[in-house]
């Protein structure tokens, strides 16, 4: 019952290499929305989006200083920045736990482990 | 206590349609398919609350139409999803799939409207059969085996239900479907309640009875899984809400389910399996709400069920559309599709944001209610667990799944062949998306149907659209998104099968088979040997003996009697010699002898 | 006494008159020379069935006639009319059966039917006679007519032999009968049955009367072919032509039974006469069945079987109750139908008039399914299996006779029915299962519509009477009650 460790491939996902940018001809076959989506994947556009999103996160944190819950659920969540920390830490810990520890060492098996396929 | 107005049972419409469907030609079939859900929608507004359709069957009174606030909300949402789902499935030419779906939906309606446990059981099993076929009719080796496992497990769960309801009948003398009498603290509550609870929990996919869900749902047909995600678990939620609200064990179980589901979802590679684990997670919200048992959490559970059906249906529809188009659900094989399937992506995101609880969409108005209700009932850990699950939900369904499906860091994939997605699929998705947005923007659309009206007395007034609620949700989701962004590489999915509780199920299955087969085979061998040596000889001997007896004794007796009688006849016939003088002499002699004997002896 | 006057009332004598007219008709035809050519013979004879049918109808209409005539010697009551109806029906079937008689010469045809009519006329008288001498006269009228026609079989020596035996045996039997009558007259001083019934008949009181009556009964038993007065029967049946045998085997017995039923008022259970009757019945049944087992010729077999059936009928007379008398009368009817059917089939199969054996039946089911089916029904009825009239008849006999001290007789009846199964069902066996490919030994059977139709009608009668026997049995019961309550 010992399967080998599943190795995770490393990919760089932050920027698309120039050579893999979609060709204009291909873009023309897409629908309007599709065209717009693909265009926004281009590095200069995606940068703008990223900035926008992080800006919003910053805005939320500032707003958190002013707005508080009337009835805190846990007590601690009345404090500012609880929820950002909760979200970020919770997410990171969860992903790390699952993908780095639980899945590789305990749960992962080959796809045809049960012989169903 | 039956009302006399005409009650239209939606299940009847579906069953009737299922029976008529095979006989219709292709064209009318498509139109005909939409009739039952339309009838069902009509019934939600037409039927009056009360107890209808009580029939006597085998000495028991079955209540087929118990309509009150709780069941009517479920009937409504089932009708809506059945309409959307059937529109989504219009392009299917295989009538068997439609028939299976009809029976499945009919079963759900039947359970929701049932007033007694017998009716529940009958329709429960109807659901099990219908859904089995929705998996089976995918017609791949994988699906057929999965459907078999699914069926076994559900029948197993149904047996618990059956045992429970029979014991309950013996104890209480009635099959009436009311709430459990005790409040189920561990080791309180009667055996039958626990048995019934287990039976319900199997369908509700409560951990550890949940493993059938990620096993079977990804392997169903494209359109079948849409139905399945909506009905089985929500019907179970309904019966739990009706029968077991306030059972604290459910609160804990629900929280565990919620977190468990998202953990596994984060691991998975198969899009539909991710969604299946999310069903477990979201149903965990509902089960937790039922467990806490206050008016607000019950309302939250009902609202969550309603919203969940809509956005989960949409999620399965969109991933089903991707499956239909690309032919695969494996995240590591997908990617670079955003340009080519933009609308699918958009509709997916609507659903994904709904499930995450993003304001504007309906998940926001239901999830927050549940969590708030749990917190107000001072179930802090439950609320915490549910909030954590919300984080995980957004990460896995809201971000991981769409990212790797549509983008995945890969360039626009023009080489992959995409089957064009039929219009009806888009139509179905659009319907659900509209509902998601409408309810999100105007919560009263959903709240007005909730079982516990929001009044001061019920202490369950909840207003989702407050500044804090919106801010909190945005913060939670935003920073979870940031977490995803930072951990993108780590969370990249790759091919693996993650062991789940079905390892235990299969162990039990194989073990049971082995247990039966090996000793039985051993015993059978011995028995055959005995039979051959001793038994056959014995049989031969008795056969010989009976033949001998029959031939010599019985036949001898019978035949010889006949021969002797015949011989006597021949002897006597000699008297008829043909000579008249002899005749006359004999006549005189005989009559004299007879007369003498008779008169002197008698 | 008013009963001791002439009391001639033609309306009580309708059957007799009708038959007398038939006799006259035939006699006139012979005298007027219709025998000269076959055309006129045929013309004359073609009216005969219609006349016979008219007789039957008249007799049926006069079922309710009642009266005592001819100075008390002739009694028209329920019993007489019942049996007259049976006799006339038998006459009708017999003459239809005898129309195609291959062994009868053309010139003898009219005489043949004339004597048949005479015999029937005598039998009808027998049914109504209420006085011993008159009984004897009627019996002789019936018998002499038969003596003449038995040898009428295409110059067959066997037929002549059968005829001679019949005559001489009959002569001896009737002589005994007269002797017995003289003893009765001497001891009881009367020959009127109505007066004889009130006299004592026990051996201790009046041994001469008992012996006398026993001897008188010999004559009746001879006509009935009861053991030990049966020895003529198999030879006579075998010798006579098939059609003649049809008449001889059925109708004379009816006359004898009618007289016996009338006399049976004398037989009280436990009395010597009753014991004698019972023993003779038992011997007859057993002897007849056992001898029939050994026969190959069908008419001989039927002769012995008629000996057994005579015994069955007598079982009904033993208890002396109305039910018993009704059973005896009903069984006489059953016997008539069954045997008419049997002989009809035999006459049709032997279309050349030969004597049939069992082997001649081989393959009948192939050649004529209807005849085979009718034969099966006849066999079933003779055995006594439901739903035929033979079964019902035996059932009435058994239930009527049980419990009067003669249970042993009933048991013998049942046992012998079992023995009889062999030779009756041999008929069926040969017809259905044997020798489908055997060539026909003699001429092919007559398989015309007429023969099948007749067989079917008679078979239906057998079955219907078996199924719906109650009306007929009620009639017989009424007859019995009428008799037993008479002084």
Short mmCIF file of N, CA and C in Angstrom, two decimals, chain B residues 89-183:
data_model
loop_
_atom_site.label_atom_id
_atom_site.label_comp_id
_atom_site.label_asym_id
_atom_site.label_seq_id
_atom_site.Cartn_x
_atom_site.Cartn_y
_atom_site.Cartn_z
N UNK B 89 -31.28 20.08 -19.24
CA UNK B 89 -31.16 18.74 -19.79
C UNK B 89 -31.98 18.52 -21.05
N UNK B 90 -32.55 19.57 -21.60
CA UNK B 90 -33.42 19.41 -22.75
C UNK B 90 -32.72 18.75 -23.93
N UNK B 91 -31.41 18.96 -24.03
CA UNK B 91 -30.73 18.45 -25.21
C UNK B 91 -30.49 16.94 -25.14
N UNK B 92 -30.74 16.34 -23.99
CA UNK B 92 -30.49 14.91 -23.84
C UNK B 92 -31.54 14.12 -24.61
N UNK B 93 -31.08 13.18 -25.43
CA UNK B 93 -32.03 12.38 -26.19
C UNK B 93 -32.31 11.02 -25.56
N UNK B 94 -31.66 10.74 -24.47
CA UNK B 94 -31.83 9.44 -23.85
C UNK B 94 -33.02 9.52 -22.88
N UNK B 95 -34.16 8.96 -23.23
CA UNK B 95 -35.32 9.09 -22.35
C UNK B 95 -35.11 8.48 -20.98
N UNK B 96 -34.22 7.48 -20.92
CA UNK B 96 -34.00 6.83 -19.62
C UNK B 96 -33.49 7.83 -18.60
N UNK B 97 -32.63 8.72 -19.02
CA UNK B 97 -32.11 9.70 -18.07
C UNK B 97 -33.22 10.60 -17.57
N UNK B 98 -34.09 10.99 -18.49
CA UNK B 98 -35.19 11.86 -18.07
C UNK B 98 -36.11 11.14 -17.10
N UNK B 99 -36.38 9.89 -17.42
CA UNK B 99 -37.28 9.13 -16.55
C UNK B 99 -36.67 8.97 -15.17
N UNK B 100 -35.38 8.67 -15.14
CA UNK B 100 -34.72 8.53 -13.84
C UNK B 100 -34.80 9.83 -13.07
N UNK B 101 -34.56 10.94 -13.77
CA UNK B 101 -34.62 12.24 -13.10
C UNK B 101 -36.02 12.52 -12.59
N UNK B 102 -37.03 12.16 -13.37
CA UNK B 102 -38.41 12.40 -12.96
C UNK B 102 -38.74 11.64 -11.68
N UNK B 103 -38.35 10.36 -11.68
CA UNK B 103 -38.65 9.57 -10.49
C UNK B 103 -37.90 10.12 -9.28
N UNK B 104 -36.69 10.56 -9.54
CA UNK B 104 -35.88 11.10 -8.46
C UNK B 104 -36.53 12.34 -7.87
N UNK B 105 -36.93 13.23 -8.75
CA UNK B 105 -37.55 14.46 -8.28
C UNK B 105 -38.88 14.16 -7.60
N UNK B 106 -39.63 13.23 -8.18
CA UNK B 106 -40.89 12.86 -7.56
C UNK B 106 -40.68 12.33 -6.16
N UNK B 107 -39.61 11.52 -6.01
CA UNK B 107 -39.31 11.01 -4.68
C UNK B 107 -39.06 12.13 -3.69
N UNK B 108 -38.31 13.15 -4.13
CA UNK B 108 -38.02 14.26 -3.22
C UNK B 108 -39.29 14.97 -2.81
N UNK B 109 -40.12 15.26 -3.79
CA UNK B 109 -41.37 15.93 -3.45
C UNK B 109 -42.18 15.09 -2.48
N UNK B 110 -42.16 13.79 -2.75
CA UNK B 110 -42.92 12.91 -1.88
C UNK B 110 -42.44 12.96 -0.45
N UNK B 111 -41.13 12.96 -0.27
CA UNK B 111 -40.60 12.98 1.09
C UNK B 111 -40.95 14.29 1.78
N UNK B 112 -40.79 15.37 1.03
CA UNK B 112 -41.01 16.69 1.64
C UNK B 112 -42.47 16.85 2.06
N UNK B 113 -43.37 16.31 1.26
CA UNK B 113 -44.78 16.48 1.58
C UNK B 113 -45.33 15.34 2.45
N UNK B 114 -44.48 14.42 2.85
CA UNK B 114 -44.98 13.26 3.58
C UNK B 114 -45.35 13.63 4.99
N UNK B 115 -46.41 13.06 5.46
CA UNK B 115 -46.83 13.32 6.82
C UNK B 115 -46.53 12.16 7.75
N UNK B 116 -46.06 11.05 7.21
CA UNK B 116 -45.78 9.90 8.06
C UNK B 116 -44.54 9.20 7.54
N UNK B 117 -43.93 8.45 8.41
CA UNK B 117 -42.65 7.83 8.09
C UNK B 117 -42.73 6.80 6.98
N UNK B 118 -43.86 6.12 6.87
CA UNK B 118 -43.99 5.12 5.81
C UNK B 118 -43.88 5.79 4.44
N UNK B 119 -44.60 6.89 4.29
CA UNK B 119 -44.53 7.61 3.03
C UNK B 119 -43.12 8.10 2.78
N UNK B 120 -42.51 8.61 3.86
CA UNK B 120 -41.11 9.06 3.73
C UNK B 120 -40.26 7.93 3.18
N UNK B 121 -40.43 6.75 3.77
CA UNK B 121 -39.59 5.63 3.36
C UNK B 121 -39.81 5.25 1.92
N UNK B 122 -41.07 5.20 1.52
CA UNK B 122 -41.37 4.81 0.14
C UNK B 122 -40.70 5.77 -0.84
N UNK B 123 -40.88 7.05 -0.60
CA UNK B 123 -40.30 8.02 -1.52
C UNK B 123 -38.79 8.11 -1.37
N UNK B 124 -38.29 7.83 -0.20
CA UNK B 124 -36.85 7.79 0.04
C UNK B 124 -36.20 6.77 -0.88
N UNK B 125 -36.82 5.59 -0.91
CA UNK B 125 -36.27 4.55 -1.77
C UNK B 125 -36.44 4.89 -3.25
N UNK B 126 -37.54 5.56 -3.56
CA UNK B 126 -37.72 5.99 -4.94
C UNK B 126 -36.60 6.94 -5.34
N UNK B 127 -36.24 7.81 -4.43
CA UNK B 127 -35.13 8.71 -4.70
C UNK B 127 -33.85 7.93 -4.91
N UNK B 128 -33.62 6.94 -4.06
CA UNK B 128 -32.37 6.18 -4.18
C UNK B 128 -32.27 5.52 -5.54
N UNK B 129 -33.37 4.94 -5.99
CA UNK B 129 -33.34 4.26 -7.28
C UNK B 129 -33.14 5.26 -8.40
N UNK B 130 -33.88 6.34 -8.34
CA UNK B 130 -33.77 7.33 -9.41
C UNK B 130 -32.37 7.89 -9.53
N UNK B 131 -31.79 8.21 -8.40
CA UNK B 131 -30.46 8.80 -8.45
C UNK B 131 -29.41 7.78 -8.86
N UNK B 132 -29.61 6.53 -8.48
CA UNK B 132 -28.67 5.50 -8.94
C UNK B 132 -28.62 5.48 -10.45
N UNK B 133 -29.78 5.58 -11.05
CA UNK B 133 -29.78 5.54 -12.50
C UNK B 133 -29.17 6.78 -13.11
N UNK B 134 -29.29 7.90 -12.41
CA UNK B 134 -28.66 9.10 -12.95
C UNK B 134 -27.14 8.93 -13.01
N UNK B 135 -26.60 8.15 -12.10
CA UNK B 135 -25.16 7.87 -12.17
C UNK B 135 -24.89 6.78 -13.19
N UNK B 136 -25.72 5.75 -13.16
CA UNK B 136 -25.48 4.58 -13.99
C UNK B 136 -25.55 4.92 -15.47
N UNK B 137 -26.46 5.82 -15.80
CA UNK B 137 -26.70 6.08 -17.21
C UNK B 137 -25.58 6.88 -17.86
N UNK B 138 -24.56 7.17 -17.10
CA UNK B 138 -23.38 7.77 -17.72
C UNK B 138 -22.65 6.74 -18.58
N UNK B 139 -22.90 5.49 -18.24
CA UNK B 139 -22.49 4.37 -19.07
C UNK B 139 -20.99 4.23 -19.28
N UNK B 140 -20.21 4.65 -18.29
CA UNK B 140 -18.79 4.27 -18.35
C UNK B 140 -18.57 3.26 -17.25
N UNK B 141 -17.48 2.55 -17.38
CA UNK B 141 -17.19 1.52 -16.39
C UNK B 141 -17.12 2.12 -14.99
N UNK B 142 -16.49 3.26 -14.95
CA UNK B 142 -16.32 3.95 -13.66
C UNK B 142 -17.68 4.28 -13.07
N UNK B 143 -18.55 4.81 -13.92
CA UNK B 143 -19.85 5.26 -13.42
C UNK B 143 -20.70 4.09 -12.99
N UNK B 144 -20.63 3.01 -13.73
CA UNK B 144 -21.47 1.88 -13.37
C UNK B 144 -21.06 1.32 -12.02
N UNK B 145 -19.76 1.21 -11.83
CA UNK B 145 -19.32 0.72 -10.53
C UNK B 145 -19.67 1.69 -9.43
N UNK B 146 -19.53 2.98 -9.73
CA UNK B 146 -19.86 3.98 -8.72
C UNK B 146 -21.35 3.92 -8.39
N UNK B 147 -22.18 3.74 -9.41
CA UNK B 147 -23.62 3.69 -9.15
C UNK B 147 -23.97 2.51 -8.28
N UNK B 148 -23.26 1.43 -8.50
CA UNK B 148 -23.53 0.25 -7.68
C UNK B 148 -23.19 0.50 -6.23
N UNK B 149 -22.02 1.10 -5.99
CA UNK B 149 -21.63 1.42 -4.62
C UNK B 149 -22.63 2.39 -3.99
N UNK B 150 -23.00 3.37 -4.80
CA UNK B 150 -23.95 4.37 -4.33
C UNK B 150 -25.25 3.71 -3.89
N UNK B 151 -25.71 2.82 -4.74
CA UNK B 151 -26.98 2.16 -4.46
C UNK B 151 -26.88 1.33 -3.19
N UNK B 152 -25.80 0.56 -3.10
CA UNK B 152 -25.62 -0.26 -1.90
C UNK B 152 -25.64 0.60 -0.65
N UNK B 153 -24.91 1.68 -0.71
CA UNK B 153 -24.79 2.50 0.49
C UNK B 153 -26.13 3.13 0.84
N UNK B 154 -26.85 3.59 -0.16
CA UNK B 154 -28.12 4.24 0.13
C UNK B 154 -29.16 3.26 0.63
N UNK B 155 -29.16 2.08 0.07
CA UNK B 155 -30.09 1.07 0.58
C UNK B 155 -29.72 0.72 2.02
N UNK B 156 -28.42 0.67 2.28
CA UNK B 156 -27.96 0.42 3.64
C UNK B 156 -28.49 1.49 4.58
N UNK B 157 -28.37 2.75 4.14
CA UNK B 157 -28.92 3.82 4.95
C UNK B 157 -30.42 3.71 5.09
N UNK B 158 -31.07 3.32 4.00
CA UNK B 158 -32.51 3.17 4.05
C UNK B 158 -32.93 2.10 5.03
N UNK B 159 -32.08 1.07 5.19
CA UNK B 159 -32.42 0.03 6.15
C UNK B 159 -32.41 0.55 7.57
N UNK B 160 -31.46 1.44 7.84
CA UNK B 160 -31.46 2.06 9.16
C UNK B 160 -32.76 2.81 9.39
N UNK B 161 -33.15 3.53 8.37
CA UNK B 161 -34.40 4.28 8.47
C UNK B 161 -35.57 3.35 8.71
N UNK B 162 -35.58 2.25 7.96
CA UNK B 162 -36.69 1.31 8.09
C UNK B 162 -36.72 0.69 9.48
N UNK B 163 -35.55 0.27 9.92
CA UNK B 163 -35.50 -0.32 11.26
C UNK B 163 -35.99 0.67 12.30
N UNK B 164 -35.51 1.90 12.14
CA UNK B 164 -35.89 2.93 13.10
C UNK B 164 -37.39 3.17 13.10
N UNK B 165 -37.96 3.29 11.92
CA UNK B 165 -39.38 3.65 11.91
C UNK B 165 -40.25 2.50 12.39
N UNK B 166 -39.80 1.28 12.16
CA UNK B 166 -40.59 0.16 12.67
C UNK B 166 -40.51 0.09 14.19
N UNK B 167 -39.28 0.28 14.72
CA UNK B 167 -39.16 0.27 16.17
C UNK B 167 -39.95 1.42 16.78
N UNK B 168 -39.92 2.54 16.07
CA UNK B 168 -40.68 3.69 16.55
C UNK B 168 -42.16 3.37 16.58
N UNK B 169 -42.62 2.66 15.57
CA UNK B 169 -44.03 2.30 15.54
C UNK B 169 -44.39 1.40 16.71
N UNK B 170 -43.49 0.48 16.98
CA UNK B 170 -43.76 -0.41 18.10
C UNK B 170 -43.81 0.34 19.42
N UNK B 171 -42.93 1.35 19.50
CA UNK B 171 -42.88 2.09 20.77
C UNK B 171 -44.01 3.10 20.89
N UNK B 172 -44.27 3.81 19.79
CA UNK B 172 -45.23 4.91 19.88
C UNK B 172 -46.60 4.58 19.32
N UNK B 173 -46.65 3.56 18.46
CA UNK B 173 -47.94 3.17 17.91
C UNK B 173 -48.36 3.99 16.71
N UNK B 174 -47.47 4.83 16.21
CA UNK B 174 -47.86 5.64 15.07
C UNK B 174 -46.67 5.85 14.15
N UNK B 175 -46.99 6.08 12.90
CA UNK B 175 -45.93 6.39 11.94
C UNK B 175 -45.81 7.88 11.70
N UNK B 176 -46.57 8.66 12.44
CA UNK B 176 -46.65 10.08 12.12
C UNK B 176 -45.29 10.75 12.19
N UNK B 177 -45.03 11.56 11.23
CA UNK B 177 -43.72 12.18 11.10
C UNK B 177 -43.73 13.48 11.89
N UNK B 178 -43.35 13.37 13.15
CA UNK B 178 -43.24 14.55 14.00
C UNK B 178 -41.83 14.62 14.54
N UNK B 179 -41.58 15.63 15.34
CA UNK B 179 -40.21 15.74 15.85
C UNK B 179 -39.92 14.64 16.85
N UNK B 180 -38.66 14.36 16.99
CA UNK B 180 -38.26 13.35 17.97
C UNK B 180 -38.59 13.86 19.37
N UNK B 181 -38.89 12.91 20.23
CA UNK B 181 -39.38 13.32 21.55
C UNK B 181 -38.27 13.79 22.46
N UNK B 182 -37.07 13.29 22.22
CA UNK B 182 -35.99 13.68 23.11
C UNK B 182 -35.08 14.63 22.38
N UNK B 183 -34.12 15.16 23.11
CA UNK B 183 -33.21 16.06 22.43
C UNK B 183 -31.82 15.50 22.31
#
